Short mmCIF file of C-alpha atoms in Angstrom, two decimals:
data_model
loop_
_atom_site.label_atom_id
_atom_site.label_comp_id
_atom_site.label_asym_id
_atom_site.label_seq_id
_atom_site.Cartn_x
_atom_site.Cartn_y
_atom_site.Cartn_z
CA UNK A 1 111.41 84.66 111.97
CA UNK A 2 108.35 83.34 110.65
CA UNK A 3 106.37 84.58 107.38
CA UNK A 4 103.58 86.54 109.36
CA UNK A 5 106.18 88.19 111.94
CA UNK A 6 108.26 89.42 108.40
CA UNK A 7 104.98 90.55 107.15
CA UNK A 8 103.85 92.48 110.60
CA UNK A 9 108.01 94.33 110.82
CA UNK A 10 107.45 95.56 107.61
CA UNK A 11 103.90 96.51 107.97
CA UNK A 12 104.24 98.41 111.26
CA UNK A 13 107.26 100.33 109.15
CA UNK A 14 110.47 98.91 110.13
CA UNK A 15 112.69 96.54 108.31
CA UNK A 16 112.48 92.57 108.84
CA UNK A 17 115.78 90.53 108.22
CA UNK A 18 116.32 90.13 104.59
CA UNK A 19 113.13 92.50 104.01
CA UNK A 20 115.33 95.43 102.01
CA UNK A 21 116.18 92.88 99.39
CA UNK A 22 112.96 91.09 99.22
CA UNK A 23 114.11 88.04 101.01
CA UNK A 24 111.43 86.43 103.50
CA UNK A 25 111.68 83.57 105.33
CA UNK A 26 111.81 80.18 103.70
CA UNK A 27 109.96 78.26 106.03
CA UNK A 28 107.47 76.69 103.77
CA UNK A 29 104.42 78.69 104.46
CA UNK A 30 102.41 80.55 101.30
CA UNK A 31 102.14 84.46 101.37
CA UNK A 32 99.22 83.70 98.66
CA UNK A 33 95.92 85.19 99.83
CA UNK A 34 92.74 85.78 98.05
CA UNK A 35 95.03 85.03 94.31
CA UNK A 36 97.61 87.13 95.18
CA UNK A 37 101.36 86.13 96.51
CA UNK A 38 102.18 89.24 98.62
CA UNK A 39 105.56 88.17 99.04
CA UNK A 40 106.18 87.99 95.10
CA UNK A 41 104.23 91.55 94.58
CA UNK A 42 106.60 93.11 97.44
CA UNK A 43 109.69 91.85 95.73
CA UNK A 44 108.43 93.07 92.36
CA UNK A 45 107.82 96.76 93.66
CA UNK A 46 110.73 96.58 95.49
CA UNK A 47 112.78 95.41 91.91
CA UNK A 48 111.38 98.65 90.41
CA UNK A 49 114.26 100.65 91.65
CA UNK A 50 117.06 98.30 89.86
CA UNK A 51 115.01 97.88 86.74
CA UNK A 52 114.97 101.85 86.78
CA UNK A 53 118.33 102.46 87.30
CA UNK A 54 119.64 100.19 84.61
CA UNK A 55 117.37 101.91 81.88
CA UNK A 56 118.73 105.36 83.51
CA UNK A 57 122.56 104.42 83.36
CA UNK A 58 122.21 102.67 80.05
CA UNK A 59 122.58 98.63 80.92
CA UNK A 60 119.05 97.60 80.44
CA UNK A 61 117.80 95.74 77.54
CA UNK A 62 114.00 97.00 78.37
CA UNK A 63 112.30 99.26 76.55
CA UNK A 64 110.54 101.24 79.13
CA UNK A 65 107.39 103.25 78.37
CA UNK A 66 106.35 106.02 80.59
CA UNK A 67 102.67 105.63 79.32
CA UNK A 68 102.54 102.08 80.70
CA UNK A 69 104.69 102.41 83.87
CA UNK A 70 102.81 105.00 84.92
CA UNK A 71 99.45 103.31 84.73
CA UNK A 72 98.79 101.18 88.50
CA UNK A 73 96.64 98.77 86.30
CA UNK A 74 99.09 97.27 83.93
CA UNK A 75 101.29 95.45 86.07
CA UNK A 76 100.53 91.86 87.78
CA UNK A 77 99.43 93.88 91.08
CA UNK A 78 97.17 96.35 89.81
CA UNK A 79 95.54 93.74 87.64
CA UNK A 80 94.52 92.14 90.80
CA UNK A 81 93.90 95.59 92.62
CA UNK A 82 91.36 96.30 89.69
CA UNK A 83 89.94 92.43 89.57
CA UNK A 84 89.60 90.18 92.25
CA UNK A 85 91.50 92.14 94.80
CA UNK A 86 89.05 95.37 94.38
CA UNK A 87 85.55 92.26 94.43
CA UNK A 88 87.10 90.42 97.45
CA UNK A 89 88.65 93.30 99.52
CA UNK A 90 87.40 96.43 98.14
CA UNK A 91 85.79 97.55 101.37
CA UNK A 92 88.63 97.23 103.51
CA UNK A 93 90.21 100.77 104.19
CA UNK A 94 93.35 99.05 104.33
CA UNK A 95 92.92 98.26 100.25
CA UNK A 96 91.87 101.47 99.76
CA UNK A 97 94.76 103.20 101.22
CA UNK A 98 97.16 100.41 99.19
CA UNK A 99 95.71 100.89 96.03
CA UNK A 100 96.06 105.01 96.08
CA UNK A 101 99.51 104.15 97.20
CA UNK A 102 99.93 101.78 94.71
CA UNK A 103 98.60 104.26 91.66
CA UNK A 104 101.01 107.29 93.55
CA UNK A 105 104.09 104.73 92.75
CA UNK A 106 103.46 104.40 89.26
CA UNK A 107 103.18 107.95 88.92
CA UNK A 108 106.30 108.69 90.94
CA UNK A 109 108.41 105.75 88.80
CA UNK A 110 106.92 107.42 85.46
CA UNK A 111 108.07 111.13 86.67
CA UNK A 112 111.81 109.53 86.86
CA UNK A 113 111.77 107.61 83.69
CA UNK A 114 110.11 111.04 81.91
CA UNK A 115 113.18 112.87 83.70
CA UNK A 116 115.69 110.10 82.11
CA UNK A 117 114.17 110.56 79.11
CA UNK A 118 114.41 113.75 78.94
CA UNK A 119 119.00 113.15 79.26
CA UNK A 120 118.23 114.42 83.24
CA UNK A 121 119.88 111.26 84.15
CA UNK A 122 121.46 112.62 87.62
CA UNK A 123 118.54 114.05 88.79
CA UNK A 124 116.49 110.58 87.82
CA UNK A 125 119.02 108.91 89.98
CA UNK A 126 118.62 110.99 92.45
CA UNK A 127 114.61 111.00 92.24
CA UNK A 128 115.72 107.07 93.12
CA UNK A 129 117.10 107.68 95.91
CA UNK A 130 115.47 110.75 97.49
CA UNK A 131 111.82 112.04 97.21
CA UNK A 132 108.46 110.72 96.45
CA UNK A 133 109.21 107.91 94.65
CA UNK A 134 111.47 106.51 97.66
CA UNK A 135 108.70 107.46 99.82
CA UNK A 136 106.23 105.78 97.26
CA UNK A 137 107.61 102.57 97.46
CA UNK A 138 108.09 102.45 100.82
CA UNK A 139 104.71 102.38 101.42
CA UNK A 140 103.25 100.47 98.52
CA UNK A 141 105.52 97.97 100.43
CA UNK A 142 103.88 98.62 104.02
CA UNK A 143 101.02 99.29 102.60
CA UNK A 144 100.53 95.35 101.06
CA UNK A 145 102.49 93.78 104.26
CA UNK A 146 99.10 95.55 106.50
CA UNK A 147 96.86 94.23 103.61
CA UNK A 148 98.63 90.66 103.89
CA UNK A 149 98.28 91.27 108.06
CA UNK A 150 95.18 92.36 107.95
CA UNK A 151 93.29 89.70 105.94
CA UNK A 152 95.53 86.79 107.01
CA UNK A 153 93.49 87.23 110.49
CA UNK A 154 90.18 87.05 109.04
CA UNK A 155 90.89 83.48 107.31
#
């Protein structure tokens, strides 16, 4: 499968080979558009969930803050939602709808690592696997693969 058909699967909602782990295909071709690697801002979304649940169940050596994993602007994709993503594609719906997406996710991830704070550790784990945040990242991930879609056609 080809770079654009894994982006299109996962952007009309259903899983691409290798797309639950991140994986795409390695056939040479960039998923770099307008300064951002979609592929590598998937993957890091996706990675939330792991980085989470090591912090929750104690085997994490990061010191996670819900004041800055909450905020959509502080990590590599929402600097480039708030710069040169927001100048280049602001007027696209399709941003629009990926960046509130986007912002929900951080909110969502912050709400479980306030809750694992808080000693609630099974119900953060569970808030992993069930509710908004699952639902969050879900479509943070769709929500970039349509983005990807979308302006790859206008090049």
């Amino acid at each position: 499968m080809g770079l654009m058909d894994w982006f299109k699967k996962i952007a009309g909602g259903t899983e691409a080979s290798g797309a639950a782990d991140g994986a795409a295909p390695a056939d040479g071709q960039t998923a770099e558009v307008g300064g951002l690697n979609f592929m590598t801002a998937i993957d890091a979304h996706m990675k939330w969930k792991t980085r989470l649940e090591n912090y929750i169940n104690g085997t994490s050596q990061e010191d996670l803050k819900v004041e800055v994993i909450s905020r959509d602007d502080q990590c590599p994709l929402g600097k480039w939602i708030y710069g040169s993503g927001s100048e280049s594609y602001g007027a696209i719906q399709t941003f629009g709808d990926m960046k509130a997406m986007h912002a929900h996710f951080h909110t969502c991830a912050g709400q479980v690592l306030t809750t694992a704070q808080q000693g609630r550790k099974d119900e953060a784990l569970r808030m992993l696997d069930h509710g908004d945040y699952v639902r969050a990242s879900e479509r943070v991930k769709m929500q970039l693969a349509r983005l990807y879609v979308q302006i790859s056609d206008r090049k």
